[in-house]
PDB file of C-alpha atoms and ligand atoms in Angstrom:
ATOM      1  CA  MET A1077      60.268  -4.336 -21.909  1.00  0.00           C
ATOM      2  CA  THR A1078      60.446  -7.981 -20.269  1.00  0.00           C
ATOM      3  CA  ASN A1079      62.115  -8.809 -16.924  1.00  0.00           C
ATOM      4  CA  PRO A1080      65.765  -9.489 -17.727  1.00  0.00           C
ATOM      5  CA  THR A1081      65.984 -12.893 -15.604  1.00  0.00           C
ATOM      6  CA  ASN A1082      61.981 -13.297 -16.374  1.00  0.00           C
ATOM      7  CA  HIS A1083      61.068 -15.629 -13.953  1.00  0.00           C
ATOM      8  CA  MET A1084      59.045 -16.206 -10.372  1.00  0.00           C
ATOM      9  CA  ALA A1085      61.586 -15.709  -7.632  1.00  0.00           C
ATOM     10  CA  THR A1086      61.462 -18.915  -5.548  1.00  0.00           C
ATOM     11  CA  SER A1087      61.789 -20.039  -2.228  1.00  0.00           C
ATOM     12  CA  ASP A1088      64.689 -21.493  -2.870  1.00  0.00           C
ATOM     13  CA  SER A1089      66.786 -19.039  -3.066  1.00  0.00           C
ATOM     14  CA  ALA A1090      65.876 -17.651   0.758  1.00  0.00           C
ATOM     15  CA  GLY A1091      69.185 -16.503   2.587  1.00  0.00           C
ATOM     16  CA  ASN A1092      71.321 -17.977  -0.219  1.00  0.00           C
ATOM     17  CA  GLU A1093      74.782 -15.925  -0.977  1.00  0.00           C
ATOM     18  CA  LYS A1094      75.245 -18.480  -3.939  1.00  0.00           C
ATOM     19  CA  ASP A1095      72.218 -17.352  -5.506  1.00  0.00           C
ATOM     20  CA  MET A1096      73.365 -13.521  -4.547  1.00  0.00           C
ATOM     21  CA  GLU A1097      76.271 -14.371  -6.751  1.00  0.00           C
ATOM     22  CA  GLY A1098      74.640 -15.544  -9.877  1.00  0.00           C
ATOM     23  CA  LEU A1099      72.251 -12.321  -9.189  1.00  0.00           C
ATOM     24  CA  ARG A1100      75.506 -10.331  -9.095  1.00  0.00           C
ATOM     25  CA  SER A1101      76.801 -11.988 -12.594  1.00  0.00           C
ATOM     26  CA  LEU A1102      73.639 -11.476 -14.224  1.00  0.00           C
ATOM     27  CA  VAL A1103      73.959  -7.869 -13.367  1.00  0.00           C
ATOM     28  CA  SER A1104      76.844  -7.168 -14.263  1.00  0.00           C
ATOM     29  CA  SER A1105      76.214  -8.029 -17.789  1.00  0.00           C
ATOM     30  CA  CYS A1106      72.635  -6.381 -17.751  1.00  0.00           C
ATOM     31  CA  SER A1107      71.615  -5.072 -21.340  1.00  0.00           C
ATOM     32  CA  ALA A1108      68.136  -5.191 -20.537  1.00  0.00           C
ATOM     33  CA  CYS A1109      67.494  -1.101 -20.157  1.00  0.00           C
ATOM     34  CA  PRO A1110      69.147   1.601 -22.158  1.00  0.00           C
ATOM     35  CA  LEU A1111      70.888   2.493 -18.942  1.00  0.00           C
ATOM     36  CA  HIS A1112      73.261   0.077 -19.702  1.00  0.00           C
ATOM     37  CA  GLU A1113      74.935   2.140 -22.390  1.00  0.00           C
ATOM     38  CA  THR A1114      75.530   5.312 -20.176  1.00  0.00           C
ATOM     39  CA  ARG A1115      76.277   3.508 -16.845  1.00  0.00           C
ATOM     40  CA  THR A1116      80.158   3.256 -15.466  1.00  0.00           C
ATOM     41  CA  LEU A1117      79.632   0.238 -13.616  1.00  0.00           C
ATOM     42  CA  PRO A1118      76.261  -1.504 -12.342  1.00  0.00           C
ATOM     43  CA  VAL A1119      75.716  -1.014  -8.667  1.00  0.00           C
ATOM     44  CA  PHE A1120      74.295  -4.295  -7.642  1.00  0.00           C
ATOM     45  CA  GLY A1121      74.139  -3.804  -3.773  1.00  0.00           C
ATOM     46  CA  SER A1122      75.820  -4.567  -0.649  1.00  0.00           C
ATOM     47  CA  GLY A1123      75.890  -5.544   2.773  1.00  0.00           C
ATOM     48  CA  ASN A1124      74.814  -8.827   5.242  1.00  0.00           C
ATOM     49  CA  PRO A1125      73.404 -11.491   2.449  1.00  0.00           C
ATOM     50  CA  SER A1126      71.236 -12.768   5.496  1.00  0.00           C
ATOM     51  CA  ALA A1127      70.140  -9.635   7.198  1.00  0.00           C
ATOM     52  CA  THR A1128      67.022  -8.981   9.476  1.00  0.00           C
ATOM     53  CA  VAL A1129      66.762  -5.608   7.904  1.00  0.00           C
ATOM     54  CA  MET A1130      67.088  -4.450   3.990  1.00  0.00           C
ATOM     55  CA  ILE A1131      67.316  -1.038   2.735  1.00  0.00           C
ATOM     56  CA  VAL A1132      65.804  -0.056  -0.633  1.00  0.00           C
ATOM     57  CA  GLY A1133      67.040   3.139  -2.378  1.00  0.00           C
ATOM     58  CA  GLU A1134      66.292   4.673  -5.817  1.00  0.00           C
ATOM     59  CA  ALA A1135      69.122   4.652  -8.016  1.00  0.00           C
ATOM     60  CA  PRO A1136      73.056   4.982  -8.104  1.00  0.00           C
ATOM     61  CA  GLY A1137      74.344   8.451  -8.123  1.00  0.00           C
ATOM     62  CA  ARG A1138      77.889   9.807  -9.721  1.00  0.00           C
ATOM     63  CA  ASN A1139      79.967   8.265  -6.941  1.00  0.00           C
ATOM     64  CA  GLU A1140      78.140   4.852  -7.055  1.00  0.00           C
ATOM     65  CA  ASP A1141      78.343   4.540 -10.527  1.00  0.00           C
ATOM     66  CA  GLU A1142      82.129   5.305 -10.338  1.00  0.00           C
ATOM     67  CA  SER A1143      82.952   2.828  -7.388  1.00  0.00           C
ATOM     68  CA  GLY A1144      80.166  -0.279  -8.507  1.00  0.00           C
ATOM     69  CA  GLU A1145      78.896   0.126  -4.682  1.00  0.00           C
ATOM     70  CA  PRO A1146      76.008   1.779  -3.387  1.00  0.00           C
ATOM     71  CA  PHE A1147      75.851   4.505  -0.796  1.00  0.00           C
ATOM     72  CA  VAL A1148      79.406   5.731  -1.050  1.00  0.00           C
ATOM     73  CA  GLY A1149      81.331   9.126  -0.026  1.00  0.00           C
ATOM     74  CA  LYS A1150      78.484  11.195   1.557  1.00  0.00           C
ATOM     75  CA  ALA A1151      75.729   9.295   0.824  1.00  0.00           C
ATOM     76  CA  GLY A1152      77.423   6.625   2.618  1.00  0.00           C
ATOM     77  CA  GLU A1153      77.912   9.150   5.546  1.00  0.00           C
ATOM     78  CA  ARG A1154      74.370  10.058   5.844  1.00  0.00           C
ATOM     79  CA  LEU A1155      73.485   6.551   5.209  1.00  0.00           C
ATOM     80  CA  ASN A1156      75.506   5.547   8.528  1.00  0.00           C
ATOM     81  CA  GLU A1157      74.172   8.215  10.527  1.00  0.00           C
ATOM     82  CA  VAL A1158      70.677   7.636  10.264  1.00  0.00           C
ATOM     83  CA  LEU A1159      71.076   3.559  10.535  1.00  0.00           C
ATOM     84  CA  ALA A1160      72.983   4.664  13.891  1.00  0.00           C
ATOM     85  CA  LEU A1161      69.683   6.226  14.748  1.00  0.00           C
ATOM     86  CA  ALA A1162      67.743   3.009  14.318  1.00  0.00           C
ATOM     87  CA  GLY A1163      70.984   1.032  16.083  1.00  0.00           C
ATOM     88  CA  LEU A1164      71.981  -0.453  13.252  1.00  0.00           C
ATOM     89  CA  SER A1165      75.338  -0.570  11.530  1.00  0.00           C
ATOM     90  CA  ARG A1166      76.066  -0.644   7.950  1.00  0.00           C
ATOM     91  CA  ASP A1167      77.320  -4.257   8.179  1.00  0.00           C
ATOM     92  CA  GLU A1168      74.427  -5.832   9.668  1.00  0.00           C
ATOM     93  CA  VAL A1169      71.948  -4.576   6.495  1.00  0.00           C
ATOM     94  CA  PHE A1170      71.675  -5.488   3.036  1.00  0.00           C
ATOM     95  CA  VAL A1171      71.793  -2.118   0.737  1.00  0.00           C
ATOM     96  CA  ALA A1172      70.148  -2.331  -2.560  1.00  0.00           C
ATOM     97  CA  ASN A1173      68.396   0.049  -5.313  1.00  0.00           C
ATOM     98  CA  VAL A1174      65.597  -0.122  -7.581  1.00  0.00           C
ATOM     99  CA  LEU A1175      67.709   0.560 -10.421  1.00  0.00           C
ATOM    100  CA  LYS A1176      71.116  -0.840 -10.575  1.00  0.00           C
ATOM    101  CA  CYS A1177      72.798   1.956 -13.074  1.00  0.00           C
ATOM    102  CA  ARG A1178      72.991   5.171 -12.530  1.00  0.00           C
ATOM    103  CA  PRO A1179      69.859   7.286 -14.744  1.00  0.00           C
ATOM    104  CA  PRO A1180      71.866  10.069 -16.287  1.00  0.00           C
ATOM    105  CA  ARG A1181      72.290  13.657 -14.662  1.00  0.00           C
ATOM    106  CA  ASN A1182      70.358  11.400 -11.829  1.00  0.00           C
ATOM    107  CA  ARG A1183      67.184  12.226 -13.261  1.00  0.00           C
ATOM    108  CA  ASN A1184      63.948  10.290 -12.099  1.00  0.00           C
ATOM    109  CA  PRO A1185      63.973   6.523 -12.796  1.00  0.00           C
ATOM    110  CA  ARG A1186      61.641   6.019 -16.137  1.00  0.00           C
ATOM    111  CA  PRO A1187      58.852   3.294 -15.672  1.00  0.00           C
ATOM    112  CA  ASP A1188      60.043   1.149 -18.742  1.00  0.00           C
ATOM    113  CA  GLU A1189      63.542   0.928 -16.702  1.00  0.00           C
ATOM    114  CA  ILE A1190      61.773  -0.150 -13.726  1.00  0.00           C
ATOM    115  CA  ASP A1191      60.139  -2.839 -15.385  1.00  0.00           C
ATOM    116  CA  ALA A1192      63.337  -3.983 -16.776  1.00  0.00           C
ATOM    117  CA  CYS A1193      65.513  -3.858 -13.679  1.00  0.00           C
ATOM    118  CA  SER A1194      62.197  -5.016 -11.291  1.00  0.00           C
ATOM    119  CA  SER A1195      63.056  -8.700 -11.203  1.00  0.00           C
ATOM    120  CA  TYR A1196      66.610  -7.919  -9.339  1.00  0.00           C
ATOM    121  CA  LEU A1197      65.140  -6.490  -6.431  1.00  0.00           C
ATOM    122  CA  ILE A1198      62.365  -8.885  -5.913  1.00  0.00           C
ATOM    123  CA  GLU A1199      65.258 -11.925  -6.278  1.00  0.00           C
ATOM    124  CA  GLN A1200      67.434 -10.169  -4.074  1.00  0.00           C
ATOM    125  CA  LEU A1201      64.612  -9.664  -1.345  1.00  0.00           C
ATOM    126  CA  ASP A1202      63.889 -13.444  -1.680  1.00  0.00           C
ATOM    127  CA  ALA A1203      67.706 -14.272  -1.379  1.00  0.00           C
ATOM    128  CA  VAL A1204      68.147 -11.935   1.654  1.00  0.00           C
ATOM    129  CA  GLY A1205      64.857 -12.589   3.072  1.00  0.00           C
ATOM    130  CA  PRO A1206      64.646  -9.992   5.888  1.00  0.00           C
ATOM    131  CA  LYS A1207      61.923  -9.523   8.061  1.00  0.00           C
ATOM    132  CA  ILE A1208      61.419  -5.843   7.390  1.00  0.00           C
ATOM    133  CA  VAL A1209      62.370  -3.432   4.369  1.00  0.00           C
ATOM    134  CA  VAL A1210      63.020  -0.036   4.694  1.00  0.00           C
ATOM    135  CA  THR A1211      62.508   1.994   1.636  1.00  0.00           C
ATOM    136  CA  PHE A1212      64.037   5.491   1.104  1.00  0.00           C
ATOM    137  CA  GLY A1213      62.240   8.104  -0.982  1.00  0.00           C
ATOM    138  CA  ASN A1214      59.427   7.667  -3.403  1.00  0.00           C
ATOM    139  CA  PHE A1215      60.462   5.259  -5.988  1.00  0.00           C
ATOM    140  CA  ALA A1216      61.724   2.734  -3.668  1.00  0.00           C
ATOM    141  CA  THR A1217      58.384   3.208  -1.417  1.00  0.00           C
ATOM    142  CA  GLN A1218      56.230   2.953  -4.603  1.00  0.00           C
ATOM    143  CA  PHE A1219      57.980  -0.168  -5.843  1.00  0.00           C
ATOM    144  CA  VAL A1220      58.177  -2.160  -2.884  1.00  0.00           C
ATOM    145  CA  LEU A1221      54.532  -1.253  -1.507  1.00  0.00           C
ATOM    146  CA  GLY A1222      53.020  -0.927  -4.848  1.00  0.00           C
ATOM    147  CA  THR A1223      50.999   2.040  -4.250  1.00  0.00           C
ATOM    148  CA  LYS A1224      50.986   5.513  -6.062  1.00  0.00           C
ATOM    149  CA  GLN A1225      51.331   7.654  -2.437  1.00  0.00           C
ATOM    150  CA  GLY A1226      54.256   9.330  -2.165  1.00  0.00           C
ATOM    151  CA  VAL A1227      56.638   8.610   0.939  1.00  0.00           C
ATOM    152  CA  SER A1228      55.512  12.179   2.461  1.00  0.00           C
ATOM    153  CA  GLU A1229      52.064  10.253   3.053  1.00  0.00           C
ATOM    154  CA  VAL A1230      53.292   7.138   4.122  1.00  0.00           C
ATOM    155  CA  HIS A1231      56.773   7.640   6.063  1.00  0.00           C
ATOM    156  CA  GLY A1232      57.068   6.285   9.487  1.00  0.00           C
ATOM    157  CA  ARG A1233      54.323   3.696   9.179  1.00  0.00           C
ATOM    158  CA  LEU A1234      54.812   0.075   9.210  1.00  0.00           C
ATOM    159  CA  PHE A1235      52.805  -2.083   6.494  1.00  0.00           C
ATOM    160  CA  ARG A1236      52.465  -5.902   7.612  1.00  0.00           C
ATOM    161  CA  ASP A1237      52.336  -8.866   5.190  1.00  0.00           C
ATOM    162  CA  VAL A1238      53.537  -6.890   2.113  1.00  0.00           C
ATOM    163  CA  THR A1239      54.453  -9.592  -0.815  1.00  0.00           C
ATOM    164  CA  VAL A1240      56.535  -7.226  -2.996  1.00  0.00           C
ATOM    165  CA  SER A1241      55.612  -7.721  -6.756  1.00  0.00           C
ATOM    166  CA  HIS A1242      56.044  -6.067 -10.053  1.00  0.00           C
ATOM    167  CA  ASP A1243      55.674  -6.667 -13.761  1.00  0.00           C
ATOM    168  CA  GLY A1244      54.826 -10.460 -13.469  1.00  0.00           C
ATOM    169  CA  CYS A1245      57.987 -11.198 -10.876  1.00  0.00           C
ATOM    170  CA  SER A1246      56.502 -11.879  -7.370  1.00  0.00           C
ATOM    171  CA  ALA A1247      58.917 -12.000  -4.127  1.00  0.00           C
ATOM    172  CA  SER A1248      57.954 -15.912  -2.378  1.00  0.00           C
ATOM    173  CA  SER A1249      57.592 -14.353   1.189  1.00  0.00           C
ATOM    174  CA  ALA A1250      55.770 -11.280   2.574  1.00  0.00           C
ATOM    175  CA  VAL A1251      57.842  -8.708   4.646  1.00  0.00           C
ATOM    176  CA  SER A1252      57.418  -5.670   6.909  1.00  0.00           C
ATOM    177  CA  VAL A1253      57.778  -2.369   4.907  1.00  0.00           C
ATOM    178  CA  TYR A1254      59.033   0.714   6.669  1.00  0.00           C
ATOM    179  CA  PRO A1255      58.719   4.126   4.277  1.00  0.00           C
ATOM    180  CA  VAL A1256      61.188   6.669   5.023  1.00  0.00           C
ATOM    181  CA  PHE A1257      62.241   9.906   3.559  1.00  0.00           C
ATOM    182  CA  HIS A1258      65.643   9.335   1.187  1.00  0.00           C
ATOM    183  CA  PRO A1259      68.364  10.753   3.619  1.00  0.00           C
ATOM    184  CA  ALA A1260      69.635  12.167   0.183  1.00  0.00           C
ATOM    185  CA  ALA A1261      66.876  14.455  -0.071  1.00  0.00           C
ATOM    186  CA  THR A1262      67.105  15.440   3.406  1.00  0.00           C
ATOM    187  CA  ILE A1263      70.525  17.302   3.323  1.00  0.00           C
ATOM    188  CA  TYR A1264      68.868  20.403   2.320  1.00  0.00           C
ATOM    189  CA  ARG A1265      65.456  20.202   3.884  1.00  0.00           C
ATOM    190  CA  PRO A1266      65.922  20.360   7.808  1.00  0.00           C
ATOM    191  CA  GLN A1267      62.104  19.861   8.382  1.00  0.00           C
ATOM    192  CA  TRP A1268      62.513  16.461   6.575  1.00  0.00           C
ATOM    193  CA  ARG A1269      65.644  15.720   8.135  1.00  0.00           C
ATOM    194  CA  VAL A1270      63.890  15.825  11.557  1.00  0.00           C
ATOM    195  CA  VAL A1271      61.110  13.700  10.364  1.00  0.00           C
ATOM    196  CA  LEU A1272      63.577  11.191   9.126  1.00  0.00           C
ATOM    197  CA  GLU A1273      65.366  11.008  12.235  1.00  0.00           C
ATOM    198  CA  GLY A1274      62.316  10.589  14.281  1.00  0.00           C
ATOM    199  CA  ASP A1275      60.811   7.660  11.837  1.00  0.00           C
ATOM    200  CA  MET A1276      64.612   5.992  12.111  1.00  0.00           C
ATOM    201  CA  GLN A1277      64.475   6.074  16.062  1.00  0.00           C
ATOM    202  CA  ARG A1278      60.936   4.325  15.809  1.00  0.00           C
ATOM    203  CA  LEU A1279      62.354   1.725  13.524  1.00  0.00           C
ATOM    204  CA  GLY A1280      64.886   0.982  16.172  1.00  0.00           C
ATOM    205  CA  ASP A1281      62.005   0.465  18.876  1.00  0.00           C
ATOM    206  CA  ILE A1282      60.131  -1.464  16.209  1.00  0.00           C
ATOM    207  CA  ILE A1283      63.252  -3.831  15.226  1.00  0.00           C
ATOM    208  CA  ARG A1284      63.832  -4.350  19.308  1.00  0.00           C
ATOM    209  CA  LYS A1285      60.430  -5.250  19.887  1.00  0.00           C
ATOM    210  CA  MET A1286      60.643  -7.912  16.763  1.00  0.00           C
ATOM    211  CA  GLY A1287      63.547  -9.568  18.443  1.00  0.00           C
TER     212      GLY A1287
HETATM  213 FE1  SF4 B1824      70.052  -3.952 -16.673  1.00  0.00          FE
HETATM  214 FE2  SF4 B1824      68.805  -2.533 -14.631  1.00  0.00          FE
HETATM  215 FE3  SF4 B1824      70.915  -1.747 -15.534  1.00  0.00          FE
HETATM  216 FE4  SF4 B1824      68.892  -1.666 -16.766  1.00  0.00          FE
HETATM  217  S1  SF4 B1824      68.848  -0.313 -14.701  1.00  0.00           S
HETATM  218  S2  SF4 B1824      70.690  -2.245 -17.549  1.00  0.00           S
HETATM  219  S3  SF4 B1824      67.476  -3.644 -15.901  1.00  0.00           S
HETATM  220  S4  SF4 B1824      70.617  -3.737 -14.345  1.00  0.00           S
END
């Protein structure tokens, strides 16, 4: 499977809302992987198009698939809670997923789907131009860091000068990356919730030091 936009991201697009709208339009009609057959709506992402902090999750769930928006309902409430621990509000950040369409029954993303969708996220990174990318859970962390390590091994660590690239598409600027457990995965695991909350508080300290 090739990249749907099939080109290298360029620095021209940094912080450019117009490019975001162009990308949104491409995603809305994308059929580059089989998930387009089962989705209700693609979920492009939302938030501040010039955010300092960008959140990268895994894939839309049922509510997101129906609304076309990321992190709605309970997932959205939980996101707001963990952002607040870092002193952030939803309006300040940009939120996107690795996959823009919901995998049936919320199964894990497949490698061919990630390959097909990868250039959209990389171009979103270029368009927003964040200083720090917070990855939620294994799939987002492995994609952004280009690692096979799970989030339980790398959470709460700041990785500097990461150039996000995948399947021939590369971001034009390096970013800092901060992996944490996915908030949805912590709902039924209190021990992970405590770790996530500590990591988000430390994220707040890191952001304040960055100025
Ligand atoms: Fe296109 Fe990504 Fe949706 Fe697949 S998941 S159809 S590549 S937007």
